[in-house]
Short mmCIF file of C-alpha atoms in Angstrom, two decimals:
data_model
loop_
_atom_site.label_atom_id
_atom_site.label_comp_id
_atom_site.label_asym_id
_atom_site.label_seq_id
_atom_site.Cartn_x
_atom_site.Cartn_y
_atom_site.Cartn_z
CA MET H 1 0.62 -0.32 0.15
CA SER H 2 1.31 3.42 -0.87
CA THR H 3 1.95 5.50 1.76
CA SER H 4 -0.93 8.13 0.12
CA SER H 5 -3.03 4.88 0.67
CA ILE H 6 -2.13 4.55 4.61
CA CYS H 7 -2.21 8.15 5.13
CA ASN H 8 -5.60 8.42 3.70
CA LEU H 9 -7.70 5.03 5.44
CA PHE H 10 -5.78 6.88 8.63
CA GLN H 11 -7.77 10.27 7.75
CA ARG H 12 -10.65 8.14 7.61
CA THR H 13 -9.98 6.27 11.16
CA CYS H 14 -10.03 9.38 12.48
CA LEU H 15 -12.79 10.91 10.99
CA ARG H 16 -14.63 8.39 11.95
CA ALA H 17 -13.62 8.32 15.74
CA ALA H 18 -14.26 11.50 15.97
CA LEU H 19 -17.74 11.16 14.93
CA THR H 20 -18.29 8.96 16.87
CA ALA H 21 -17.54 10.42 19.98
CA LEU H 22 -18.67 13.41 19.37
CA SER H 23 -22.48 11.48 18.93
CA LEU H 24 -21.53 10.07 22.35
CA MET H 25 -21.83 13.48 24.03
CA LEU H 26 -24.34 13.75 22.17
CA THR H 27 -26.32 11.84 23.36
CA THR H 28 -24.98 10.87 27.05
CA PRO H 29 -25.42 13.60 29.11
CA ALA H 30 -22.63 14.56 30.28
CA TRP H 31 -21.35 13.22 34.45
CA THR H 32 -21.94 15.98 36.33
CA THR H 33 -21.41 16.52 40.78
CA PRO H 34 -24.49 17.52 42.05
CA LEU H 35 -25.44 20.71 43.68
CA LYS H 36 -24.81 19.87 47.07
CA ILE H 37 -27.22 22.47 49.88
CA ARG H 38 -26.20 21.86 53.14
CA PHE H 39 -29.51 22.55 55.31
CA ALA H 40 -29.23 22.32 58.90
CA HIS H 41 -30.82 23.12 61.70
CA VAL H 42 -32.15 23.42 65.61
CA VAL H 43 -35.05 20.99 66.33
CA ALA H 44 -35.83 17.36 65.79
CA GLN H 45 -36.94 15.38 61.98
CA ASP H 46 -41.19 15.23 63.37
CA THR H 47 -41.20 18.79 64.66
CA PRO H 48 -43.52 21.82 62.28
CA LYS H 49 -39.45 22.12 60.68
CA GLY H 50 -38.27 19.31 60.48
CA LEU H 51 -41.56 18.39 58.93
CA ALA H 52 -41.21 21.70 56.03
CA VAL H 53 -37.54 20.99 55.38
CA GLU H 54 -37.63 17.36 54.53
CA ARG H 55 -40.52 18.38 52.76
CA PHE H 56 -38.12 20.84 50.80
CA LYS H 57 -35.54 18.06 50.50
CA ARG H 58 -37.41 15.67 47.85
CA LEU H 59 -38.81 18.91 46.65
CA VAL H 60 -35.94 20.24 45.37
CA GLU H 61 -33.96 16.29 44.62
CA GLN H 62 -37.60 15.32 42.15
CA ARG H 63 -37.70 18.57 40.27
CA SER H 64 -33.81 18.95 39.33
CA GLU H 65 -33.52 14.84 38.94
CA GLY H 66 -30.86 14.52 41.22
CA ARG H 67 -28.82 17.95 40.08
CA MET H 68 -29.76 18.56 43.70
CA VAL H 69 -29.26 17.52 46.91
CA VAL H 70 -29.61 18.31 50.38
CA GLU H 71 -28.68 17.34 53.51
CA VAL H 72 -30.21 17.94 55.92
CA TYR H 73 -28.51 18.55 59.93
CA PRO H 74 -31.35 17.83 62.66
CA GLY H 75 -31.21 18.78 66.58
CA SER H 76 -28.49 20.71 66.02
CA SER H 77 -26.11 17.50 64.56
CA LEU H 78 -23.70 20.24 62.42
CA TYR H 79 -24.24 24.19 64.32
CA GLY H 80 -26.12 25.42 67.27
CA ASP H 81 -28.17 28.10 68.24
CA ARG H 82 -24.84 29.93 68.86
CA ASP H 83 -22.84 29.76 66.20
CA GLU H 84 -25.22 28.67 62.79
CA MET H 85 -25.28 32.57 61.69
CA GLN H 86 -21.69 33.00 61.06
CA ALA H 87 -21.45 29.31 60.01
CA LEU H 88 -23.65 30.62 57.29
CA GLN H 89 -22.52 33.88 56.43
CA ALA H 90 -18.89 31.91 56.18
CA GLY H 91 -20.13 29.43 54.13
CA ALA H 92 -19.99 26.63 55.66
CA VAL H 93 -23.09 25.97 55.11
CA GLU H 94 -25.77 26.75 52.62
CA MET H 95 -29.63 27.17 54.40
CA LEU H 96 -31.03 28.54 58.00
CA ALA H 97 -34.29 27.63 59.52
CA PRO H 98 -33.16 30.97 62.45
CA SER H 99 -36.30 31.37 64.89
CA LEU H 100 -37.37 35.04 64.71
CA SER H 101 -35.92 36.01 67.55
CA LYS H 102 -32.48 34.65 66.60
CA PHE H 103 -31.99 38.54 63.90
CA GLY H 104 -32.62 40.82 66.77
CA ARG H 105 -28.69 39.84 68.28
CA VAL H 106 -26.93 40.70 64.54
CA GLY H 107 -28.24 43.96 63.84
CA TYR H 108 -32.32 42.77 63.00
CA PRO H 109 -33.89 44.41 66.54
CA GLU H 110 -37.70 44.37 64.05
CA PHE H 111 -38.13 40.13 64.20
CA GLU H 112 -38.49 40.81 67.54
CA ILE H 113 -41.46 42.25 67.52
CA PHE H 114 -43.08 38.64 66.49
CA ASP H 115 -41.63 37.54 70.60
CA LEU H 116 -44.21 40.25 71.81
CA PRO H 117 -46.37 39.02 74.83
CA TYR H 118 -49.59 38.49 73.70
CA LEU H 119 -48.91 40.54 69.84
CA PHE H 120 -51.43 38.05 68.10
CA ASP H 121 -54.29 36.13 69.43
CA SER H 122 -54.32 33.58 65.86
CA LEU H 123 -52.32 32.08 63.63
CA GLN H 124 -53.60 34.36 60.53
CA ASP H 125 -53.26 36.98 62.69
CA VAL H 126 -49.29 36.32 62.65
CA HIS H 127 -49.29 35.37 58.39
CA ARG H 128 -51.25 38.72 57.68
CA ILE H 129 -47.48 40.47 59.32
CA THR H 130 -45.59 36.95 57.83
CA GLU H 131 -47.67 37.21 54.23
CA GLY H 132 -48.44 41.26 53.61
CA PRO H 133 -45.59 43.66 52.70
CA LEU H 134 -44.17 44.03 56.13
CA GLY H 135 -43.51 40.45 55.90
CA MET H 136 -41.78 41.53 52.49
CA ARG H 137 -39.62 43.80 54.25
CA LEU H 138 -37.70 42.55 56.90
CA LEU H 139 -36.65 39.63 54.53
CA LYS H 140 -35.57 42.23 52.18
CA GLY H 141 -34.24 43.55 55.28
CA LEU H 142 -31.80 41.41 55.04
CA GLU H 143 -29.54 41.57 52.18
CA ARG H 144 -27.50 43.63 54.24
CA ASN H 145 -25.93 42.05 56.12
CA GLY H 146 -25.09 39.12 53.13
CA MET H 147 -27.97 37.31 53.70
CA VAL H 148 -31.45 36.83 51.46
CA GLY H 149 -34.34 35.49 52.43
CA LEU H 150 -36.34 32.15 51.67
CA GLY H 151 -39.78 33.24 54.30
CA PHE H 152 -41.29 32.38 56.63
CA LEU H 153 -42.28 28.99 58.81
CA ASP H 154 -44.44 28.53 62.00
CA ASN H 155 -44.05 26.47 65.61
CA GLY H 156 -47.44 28.15 67.03
CA PHE H 157 -47.97 29.53 69.79
CA LYS H 158 -45.94 29.24 73.43
CA HIS H 159 -47.25 27.72 76.45
CA MET H 160 -44.25 28.12 79.68
CA SER H 161 -43.23 24.98 81.55
CA ALA H 162 -42.26 24.75 85.34
CA ASN H 163 -42.19 22.70 88.48
CA ARG H 164 -45.88 24.60 89.46
CA PRO H 165 -48.36 25.78 87.16
CA LEU H 166 -47.66 28.99 86.60
CA LEU H 167 -50.82 30.82 86.57
CA VAL H 168 -50.24 34.09 87.29
CA THR H 169 -47.23 36.39 88.39
CA THR H 170 -46.64 35.77 91.45
CA ASP H 171 -45.64 32.08 90.64
CA PHE H 172 -43.58 32.98 87.80
CA GLN H 173 -41.50 34.97 91.07
CA GLY H 174 -38.06 33.99 91.67
CA LEU H 175 -38.17 31.38 88.99
CA ARG H 176 -35.20 31.10 86.58
CA MET H 177 -36.32 31.39 82.99
CA ARG H 178 -34.82 29.83 80.17
CA VAL H 179 -35.05 31.99 77.33
CA GLN H 180 -34.07 32.38 73.31
CA THR H 181 -31.02 35.72 73.10
CA SER H 182 -34.15 38.40 72.77
CA ARG H 183 -34.44 41.55 75.16
CA VAL H 184 -38.08 41.26 73.99
CA ILE H 185 -38.67 37.27 75.70
CA ALA H 186 -35.86 38.74 79.16
CA ALA H 187 -38.39 41.80 79.20
CA GLN H 188 -41.08 39.55 79.22
CA MET H 189 -39.56 37.38 82.16
CA ARG H 190 -38.59 40.25 84.83
CA ALA H 191 -42.32 41.67 83.79
CA LEU H 192 -44.06 37.80 85.74
CA GLY H 193 -41.26 38.72 88.10
CA ALA H 194 -39.17 35.54 86.41
CA LEU H 195 -35.25 35.67 85.80
CA PRO H 196 -34.42 35.34 82.21
CA VAL H 197 -31.40 32.58 82.12
CA PRO H 198 -30.55 32.49 77.51
CA LEU H 199 -29.07 29.27 77.35
CA PRO H 200 -28.81 27.67 73.28
CA PHE H 201 -31.98 25.38 72.91
CA GLY H 202 -30.23 21.75 71.88
CA ALA H 203 -29.13 22.44 75.48
CA THR H 204 -31.89 23.44 77.44
CA ARG H 205 -33.24 19.68 78.44
CA GLN H 206 -29.68 18.66 80.32
CA ALA H 207 -29.93 22.32 82.18
CA LEU H 208 -33.80 22.15 83.44
CA ALA H 209 -32.93 17.82 83.81
CA ARG H 210 -30.07 19.37 86.70
CA ARG H 211 -31.18 22.23 87.79
CA VAL H 212 -29.50 24.73 85.85
CA VAL H 213 -32.93 26.61 84.92
CA ASP H 214 -36.68 26.15 85.98
CA GLY H 215 -38.97 26.84 83.56
CA THR H 216 -38.84 27.85 79.80
CA GLU H 217 -41.89 28.27 77.12
CA ASN H 218 -41.63 26.13 74.36
CA PRO H 219 -44.35 25.27 71.24
CA LEU H 220 -45.94 22.37 72.05
CA SER H 221 -44.45 19.98 69.56
CA ASN H 222 -41.12 21.69 71.17
CA PHE H 223 -42.27 20.47 74.20
CA TRP H 224 -42.65 17.07 73.46
CA THR H 225 -40.06 15.80 71.59
CA GLN H 226 -37.13 17.00 73.04
CA GLY H 227 -38.41 15.15 75.85
CA MET H 228 -38.87 18.42 78.29
CA HIS H 229 -42.10 16.15 79.89
CA ARG H 230 -40.07 14.63 82.05
CA VAL H 231 -38.34 17.15 83.33
CA GLN H 232 -40.90 19.18 83.61
CA SER H 233 -44.04 18.43 86.23
CA ASP H 234 -46.41 21.37 84.94
CA LEU H 235 -46.72 22.89 81.73
CA THR H 236 -49.80 26.27 81.73
CA LEU H 237 -51.38 26.28 78.65
CA THR H 238 -50.25 30.38 77.76
CA GLY H 239 -50.37 30.69 74.06
CA HIS H 240 -49.06 34.06 75.11
CA ALA H 241 -46.12 34.39 72.09
CA TYR H 242 -45.09 32.99 68.73
CA LEU H 243 -42.78 31.26 68.05
CA GLY H 244 -42.23 31.07 64.00
CA TYR H 245 -38.84 31.80 61.67
CA ALA H 246 -37.66 32.83 58.66
CA VAL H 247 -35.56 30.45 55.79
CA VAL H 248 -32.45 32.04 55.68
CA THR H 249 -28.88 31.68 52.63
CA GLY H 250 -25.67 33.44 51.84
CA GLN H 251 -26.06 35.38 49.51
CA ARG H 252 -22.97 34.70 48.17
CA PHE H 253 -24.34 31.09 47.12
CA TRP H 254 -27.92 32.33 45.80
CA ARG H 255 -25.87 34.05 43.89
CA SER H 256 -23.53 31.59 42.22
CA LEU H 257 -27.47 29.60 41.83
CA ARG H 258 -28.21 30.06 37.30
CA PRO H 259 -32.21 31.72 37.84
CA PRO H 260 -33.80 28.33 36.87
CA ASP H 261 -32.01 26.97 39.78
CA GLN H 262 -33.26 30.09 42.05
CA GLN H 263 -36.48 29.23 40.71
CA LEU H 264 -36.53 26.20 41.08
CA LEU H 265 -35.73 26.16 44.99
CA GLN H 266 -37.67 28.84 45.50
CA GLN H 267 -40.58 27.69 44.72
CA ALA H 268 -39.33 24.42 46.76
CA MET H 269 -39.33 26.32 49.94
CA ASN H 270 -42.84 27.80 48.84
CA ASP H 271 -44.39 24.38 48.91
CA ALA H 272 -42.09 22.84 51.45
CA LEU H 273 -43.16 25.95 53.27
CA GLN H 274 -47.39 25.92 53.80
CA TYR H 275 -47.04 22.42 53.97
CA GLY H 276 -45.01 23.10 57.26
CA ASN H 277 -47.18 25.98 57.52
CA GLN H 278 -50.92 24.07 57.63
CA ILE H 279 -49.15 20.64 59.90
CA ALA H 280 -47.91 23.32 62.58
CA ASP H 281 -50.96 23.17 64.81
CA GLY H 282 -51.89 19.79 63.72
CA GLN H 283 -48.47 18.28 65.40
CA ASN H 284 -48.86 20.98 68.91
CA ASN H 285 -52.25 19.23 69.07
CA LYS H 286 -50.72 16.56 68.96
CA ALA H 287 -47.76 16.57 70.73
CA LEU H 288 -51.37 16.95 73.37
CA GLN H 289 -52.94 14.50 73.67
CA ALA H 290 -49.31 12.43 74.03
CA LEU H 291 -48.60 14.96 76.68
CA ARG H 292 -51.47 13.78 77.84
CA GLN H 293 -51.56 9.52 77.29
CA ALA H 294 -48.05 9.98 79.20
CA GLY H 295 -49.49 11.83 82.27
CA THR H 296 -45.62 12.58 83.53
CA THR H 297 -46.43 16.57 83.86
CA ALA H 298 -49.89 18.15 85.27
CA VAL H 299 -51.53 20.34 81.28
CA HIS H 300 -53.01 24.34 83.45
CA GLU H 301 -55.51 25.91 81.57
CA PRO H 302 -55.06 29.88 82.66
CA SER H 303 -58.76 31.43 82.90
CA PRO H 304 -59.49 34.66 81.31
CA ALA H 305 -59.20 36.65 83.67
CA GLN H 306 -55.73 35.29 84.48
CA ARG H 307 -55.24 35.56 81.02
CA GLN H 308 -55.91 39.11 81.10
CA LEU H 309 -53.75 39.50 84.37
CA LEU H 310 -50.89 38.18 82.45
CA ARG H 311 -51.69 40.50 79.28
CA GLU H 312 -51.32 43.52 81.63
CA ALA H 313 -47.70 42.30 83.47
CA THR H 314 -46.08 42.27 79.73
CA GLN H 315 -47.82 45.51 78.65
CA PRO H 316 -44.39 47.53 78.86
CA VAL H 317 -42.64 44.70 77.34
CA HIS H 318 -44.56 46.72 73.71
CA GLN H 319 -43.33 49.70 75.26
CA GLN H 320 -39.99 49.24 75.35
CA LEU H 321 -39.30 47.36 72.26
CA GLY H 322 -41.86 50.74 70.66
CA ALA H 323 -39.32 52.91 72.17
CA ARG H 324 -35.75 50.75 70.64
CA ILE H 325 -36.88 50.06 67.23
CA GLY H 326 -39.44 52.47 65.74
CA GLN H 327 -42.99 52.77 67.17
CA HIS H 328 -43.92 52.68 63.54
CA TRP H 329 -42.72 50.27 63.03
CA LEU H 330 -45.79 49.33 65.61
CA ASP H 331 -47.77 50.98 64.38
CA ASP H 332 -47.33 49.32 61.36
CA VAL H 333 -48.26 45.79 62.63
CA HIS H 334 -51.22 46.90 64.81
CA GLU H 335 -52.28 48.30 61.50
CA ALA H 336 -51.37 45.51 59.77
CA LEU H 337 -53.54 42.76 62.36
CA GLY H 338 -56.43 45.77 62.42
CA HIS H 339 -56.56 47.19 65.38
#
């Protein structure tokens, strides 16, 4: 065979190989490593927040067809109350759902509106804020500290627990009550005659068991899933204040995503939050039934007169917050609530 023929044969072989490779590239999806999204929170999986985050995980992984994977770290297993915000801002975690109280200590005291005692009468009242212009304004403000707010999530209304009933202000005298790091909640406890003791949520049950603190406040689902009924003899259904969360992600992470992926994550989050808010009441009712059946904790209900006295005792806390963050915030809340 001539040198020319050999060259032609070699060229045809190379061309066929190139065409085969191109065909494979066009028909076979390129292998890519899934985008990993770490989502940390501090409560148990079978709480409203835990269930909503699991729903978000499933929706994202289904809708992205595996291109995105959500790794969920519940129960302070990755980061806790004291360090989760710093972890988000450092890029060590992609998503959090901190309680609204936590935003006060990172430069957003206006979020402490949600901590005010006896402000909301129902979750419908809360949603007038979280689903309205005021809620959007609160989330938008997070951008100045490198966060993106994706939405609000309910847990429910908080109730007081201790090793005695807490029906009137004199019942609170001298009690060390675990609180979140919220100036409003601390002021509320002082107004009732108790001593506020800020502690991480994950350390609360142990602190109660060791009598480091005497009592605390929680929605029923948290009280039950954390086993606090084993270390608190009495639970009083005060329903005095709301506990909710804001889901946030880091601005740097969010901006690294293509717009279609941002839309996918936001829609999955909207659907997961809607689900979580729908089940919040049900989870708390189930927890109350379980508590009654367990029989380890006496459950008390304040009378209307007792509830009114507790309300009156904590009203100065509203005035203190208005003076600190600007009365216009409270005026906007009351206008949205139709007060």
